[in-house]
Short mmCIF file of C-alpha atoms in Angstrom, two decimals:
data_model
loop_
_atom_site.label_atom_id
_atom_site.label_comp_id
_atom_site.label_asym_id
_atom_site.label_seq_id
_atom_site.Cartn_x
_atom_site.Cartn_y
_atom_site.Cartn_z
CA ALA A 1 105.87 88.84 94.53
CA GLN A 2 109.57 89.01 95.07
CA SER A 3 110.96 88.61 98.56
CA VAL A 4 114.29 88.80 100.32
CA THR A 5 115.21 86.80 103.39
CA GLN A 6 118.06 87.49 105.74
CA PRO A 7 117.75 84.54 108.12
CA ASP A 8 120.02 85.90 110.82
CA ILE A 9 118.74 88.85 112.85
CA HIS A 10 121.96 89.12 114.84
CA ILE A 11 125.43 87.70 114.31
CA THR A 12 128.27 87.94 116.81
CA VAL A 13 131.88 87.41 115.79
CA SER A 14 135.25 88.06 117.34
CA GLU A 15 137.53 90.64 115.81
CA GLY A 16 139.77 88.96 113.25
CA ALA A 17 137.34 86.11 112.61
CA SER A 18 135.72 85.48 109.24
CA LEU A 19 132.16 86.53 108.50
CA GLU A 20 129.34 85.32 106.30
CA LEU A 21 125.95 87.03 106.17
CA ARG A 22 123.20 85.19 104.35
CA CYS A 23 120.72 86.51 101.83
CA ASN A 24 118.16 84.47 99.91
CA TYR A 25 115.70 85.81 97.39
CA SER A 26 112.54 84.55 95.79
CA TYR A 27 111.94 85.75 92.28
CA GLY A 28 111.17 84.23 88.89
CA ALA A 29 114.20 85.63 87.10
CA THR A 30 117.60 86.52 88.50
CA PRO A 31 117.21 89.96 90.01
CA TYR A 32 119.84 92.60 90.47
CA LEU A 33 121.41 92.19 93.91
CA PHE A 34 122.83 94.70 96.35
CA TRP A 35 124.37 94.75 99.82
CA TYR A 36 124.23 97.91 101.92
CA VAL A 37 125.72 98.71 105.32
CA GLN A 38 124.27 101.06 107.92
CA SER A 39 126.63 102.23 110.65
CA PRO A 40 125.06 103.46 113.88
CA GLY A 41 123.30 106.78 113.36
CA GLN A 42 123.96 106.80 109.63
CA GLY A 43 122.12 106.17 106.39
CA LEU A 44 122.79 103.14 104.21
CA GLN A 45 125.93 102.89 102.09
CA LEU A 46 126.41 100.55 99.14
CA LEU A 47 128.96 97.79 99.73
CA LEU A 48 128.64 95.97 96.42
CA LYS A 49 126.23 94.97 93.67
CA TYR A 50 125.78 92.14 91.17
CA PHE A 51 124.18 92.16 87.74
CA SER A 52 125.80 89.46 85.66
CA GLY A 53 129.10 87.85 84.84
CA ASP A 54 131.58 86.69 87.47
CA THR A 55 129.56 85.37 90.39
CA LEU A 56 132.11 86.56 92.97
CA VAL A 57 131.83 90.30 93.44
CA GLN A 58 134.31 92.50 95.26
CA GLY A 59 133.12 95.50 97.22
CA ILE A 60 134.41 98.23 99.46
CA LYS A 61 135.91 97.75 102.94
CA GLY A 62 137.23 94.28 102.06
CA PHE A 63 133.80 92.70 101.54
CA GLU A 64 132.87 90.26 98.82
CA ALA A 65 129.70 88.41 97.89
CA GLU A 66 128.99 85.29 95.90
CA PHE A 67 125.93 84.79 93.74
CA LYS A 68 124.66 81.23 93.58
CA ARG A 69 121.81 80.83 91.13
CA SER A 70 120.99 77.27 92.16
CA GLN A 71 120.49 78.37 95.77
CA SER A 72 118.94 81.79 95.02
CA SER A 73 121.51 83.24 97.37
CA PHE A 74 123.84 86.21 97.52
CA ASN A 75 125.89 85.83 100.69
CA LEU A 76 128.24 88.52 101.94
CA ARG A 77 131.66 87.55 103.26
CA LYS A 78 134.72 89.08 104.84
CA PRO A 79 137.84 87.08 105.73
CA SER A 80 138.80 89.10 108.81
CA VAL A 81 136.36 91.33 110.65
CA HIS A 82 137.38 94.64 112.22
CA TRP A 83 135.62 96.28 115.17
CA SER A 84 134.52 99.08 112.83
CA ASP A 85 132.46 96.56 110.83
CA ALA A 86 129.88 96.48 113.62
CA ALA A 87 126.76 97.72 111.84
CA GLU A 88 123.48 96.64 110.28
CA TYR A 89 123.67 94.96 106.89
CA PHE A 90 120.88 94.92 104.34
CA CYS A 91 120.47 92.82 101.24
CA ALA A 92 118.28 94.26 98.47
CA VAL A 93 116.96 92.94 95.17
CA VAL A 94 115.60 94.76 92.14
CA PRO A 95 113.68 93.05 89.33
CA PRO A 96 115.67 92.97 86.09
CA SER A 97 112.94 94.46 83.95
CA GLY A 98 109.64 96.24 84.00
CA GLY A 99 107.90 98.58 86.40
CA SER A 100 109.66 101.19 88.46
CA TYR A 101 112.52 98.95 89.55
CA ILE A 102 111.62 99.38 93.19
CA PRO A 103 114.15 97.68 95.48
CA THR A 104 112.96 95.13 98.01
CA PHE A 105 115.05 95.05 101.16
CA GLY A 106 115.64 92.24 103.61
CA ARG A 107 114.99 92.93 107.27
CA GLY A 108 118.68 93.33 108.01
CA THR A 109 121.34 91.51 110.01
CA SER A 110 122.95 93.25 112.96
CA LEU A 111 126.65 92.44 113.28
CA ILE A 112 128.23 92.57 116.72
CA VAL A 113 132.01 92.40 116.93
CA HIS A 114 133.72 91.28 120.14
CA PRO A 115 137.27 92.45 120.83
CA ASP B 1 130.13 112.09 95.50
CA VAL B 2 126.37 112.19 95.75
CA LYS B 3 125.13 113.89 98.83
CA VAL B 4 121.66 113.38 100.26
CA THR B 5 120.77 115.62 103.16
CA GLN B 6 117.78 115.56 105.46
CA SER B 7 116.56 118.67 107.22
CA SER B 8 116.73 117.30 110.76
CA ARG B 9 118.49 114.42 112.48
CA TYR B 10 116.07 114.43 115.42
CA LEU B 11 112.55 115.79 115.61
CA VAL B 12 109.98 115.77 118.39
CA LYS B 13 106.36 116.60 117.58
CA ARG B 14 103.00 116.34 119.28
CA THR B 15 100.06 114.22 118.21
CA GLY B 16 97.95 116.00 115.62
CA GLU B 17 100.71 118.33 114.39
CA LYS B 18 101.50 118.63 110.71
CA VAL B 19 105.08 117.51 110.14
CA PHE B 20 107.37 118.19 107.20
CA LEU B 21 110.47 116.13 106.54
CA GLU B 22 112.72 117.55 103.85
CA CYS B 23 115.26 115.78 101.69
CA VAL B 24 117.68 117.33 99.23
CA GLN B 25 120.07 115.64 96.79
CA ASP B 26 122.78 117.43 94.89
CA MET B 27 123.44 115.16 91.90
CA ASP B 28 120.50 115.72 89.58
CA HIS B 29 118.99 112.31 90.32
CA GLU B 30 115.58 111.66 88.84
CA ASN B 31 114.34 109.20 91.43
CA MET B 32 113.78 109.84 95.12
CA PHE B 33 112.39 107.64 97.87
CA TRP B 34 111.06 107.89 101.40
CA TYR B 35 111.42 104.88 103.69
CA ARG B 36 110.48 104.18 107.24
CA GLN B 37 112.84 102.01 109.30
CA ASP B 38 111.67 100.18 112.40
CA PRO B 39 113.54 97.52 114.41
CA GLY B 40 112.96 94.04 113.02
CA LEU B 41 110.99 95.34 110.04
CA GLY B 42 113.80 96.64 107.87
CA LEU B 43 113.07 99.40 105.36
CA ARG B 44 109.52 99.90 104.22
CA LEU B 45 108.80 102.14 101.26
CA ILE B 46 106.37 104.97 101.90
CA TYR B 47 106.52 106.85 98.58
CA PHE B 48 108.63 106.92 95.47
CA SER B 49 109.05 109.80 93.01
CA TYR B 50 110.43 109.00 89.58
CA ASP B 51 110.54 112.63 88.43
CA VAL B 52 109.37 116.11 89.33
CA LYS B 53 105.70 116.14 90.29
CA MET B 54 105.53 112.36 89.74
CA LYS B 55 104.95 109.96 92.60
CA GLU B 56 103.95 106.40 93.36
CA LYS B 57 102.64 104.93 96.57
CA GLY B 58 104.86 102.46 98.29
CA ASP B 59 103.94 99.72 100.73
CA ILE B 60 102.79 101.94 103.61
CA PRO B 61 101.51 105.31 102.29
CA GLU B 62 98.61 105.68 104.75
CA GLY B 63 98.96 108.79 106.87
CA TYR B 64 101.64 110.29 104.63
CA SER B 65 101.80 112.49 101.57
CA VAL B 66 104.71 113.78 99.50
CA SER B 67 105.67 116.74 97.39
CA ARG B 68 108.28 117.04 94.65
CA GLU B 69 108.15 120.48 93.07
CA LYS B 70 111.85 120.63 92.24
CA LYS B 71 114.12 117.84 91.11
CA GLU B 72 116.50 118.09 94.03
CA ARG B 73 113.92 118.21 96.82
CA PHE B 74 111.48 115.57 98.05
CA SER B 75 109.28 116.31 101.04
CA LEU B 76 107.41 113.87 103.24
CA ILE B 77 104.36 115.25 105.00
CA LEU B 78 102.56 113.81 107.98
CA GLU B 79 99.21 115.56 107.83
CA SER B 80 98.28 114.77 111.43
CA ALA B 81 101.08 113.05 113.30
CA SER B 82 100.24 110.05 115.44
CA THR B 83 102.31 108.13 117.97
CA ASN B 84 102.53 105.12 115.66
CA GLN B 85 104.48 107.29 113.23
CA THR B 86 107.37 107.49 115.68
CA SER B 87 110.20 106.02 113.64
CA MET B 88 113.41 106.58 111.70
CA TYR B 89 112.76 108.09 108.27
CA LEU B 90 115.28 107.60 105.50
CA CYS B 91 115.40 109.43 102.22
CA ALA B 92 117.22 108.03 99.19
CA SER B 93 117.92 109.07 95.63
CA ARG B 94 118.78 107.16 92.48
CA LEU B 95 120.08 108.39 89.14
CA VAL B 96 117.29 107.04 86.94
CA ILE B 97 114.93 104.13 86.80
CA GLY B 98 116.99 101.04 86.04
CA SER B 99 117.87 97.91 87.91
CA TYR B 100 121.59 98.56 87.90
CA ASN B 101 121.46 101.91 89.64
CA GLU B 102 122.07 101.88 93.35
CA GLN B 103 120.42 104.18 95.85
CA PHE B 104 122.15 106.88 97.86
CA PHE B 105 120.80 107.45 101.34
CA GLY B 106 120.58 110.40 103.67
CA PRO B 107 121.53 110.08 107.36
CA GLY B 108 117.93 109.73 108.50
CA THR B 109 115.53 111.69 110.68
CA ARG B 110 114.50 110.15 113.95
CA LEU B 111 110.96 111.38 114.58
CA THR B 112 109.28 111.06 117.97
CA VAL B 113 105.57 111.84 118.21
CA LEU B 114 104.35 112.45 121.76
#
């Protein structure tokens, strides 16, 4: 069965510092990969997604993610964090074929931003 | 923009009550989902509907049922609410079945069962 691991439950950064949130997946083939953000009291919003091609993907709000097949990873990055980036971040994977294409979500990483 | 709305942001019910959570999407999406979100456990799928009157059980369907009579509306029903169903409930929609389609989420309903 496919699985998604977000190893960091919480991450604390200072405003203006760089950020990397980790996501590792376990699946036979390369799945489709998504990052979502959930601001306090809100639903999830898509930041970016990867299917194929260029392994560096640009998203909204200045985020990017890099797919590394050899490491089964899809880490989210931002060069300079803003206080408004404080939120919960979820990585999700979807199998590339067959079935109902049900997403599997990681458990989330909570980002705390210090002024 | 796709909009997914949920009938209540906060709901307080008593043990044993029948509870209805409603979700409406306005973009003619075929797929709709109900998730439960608890701290440290992420999102867990309760039910998935791939079309009107079609449904599949997710990872934690026990104690829940669903109804999808119209394409835009997906209801989650707690037949007899229990305290362990206190949680945040998120509804999502997706255009069609396909790996490349992202989900669109509602704002969530925080349900407290006393």
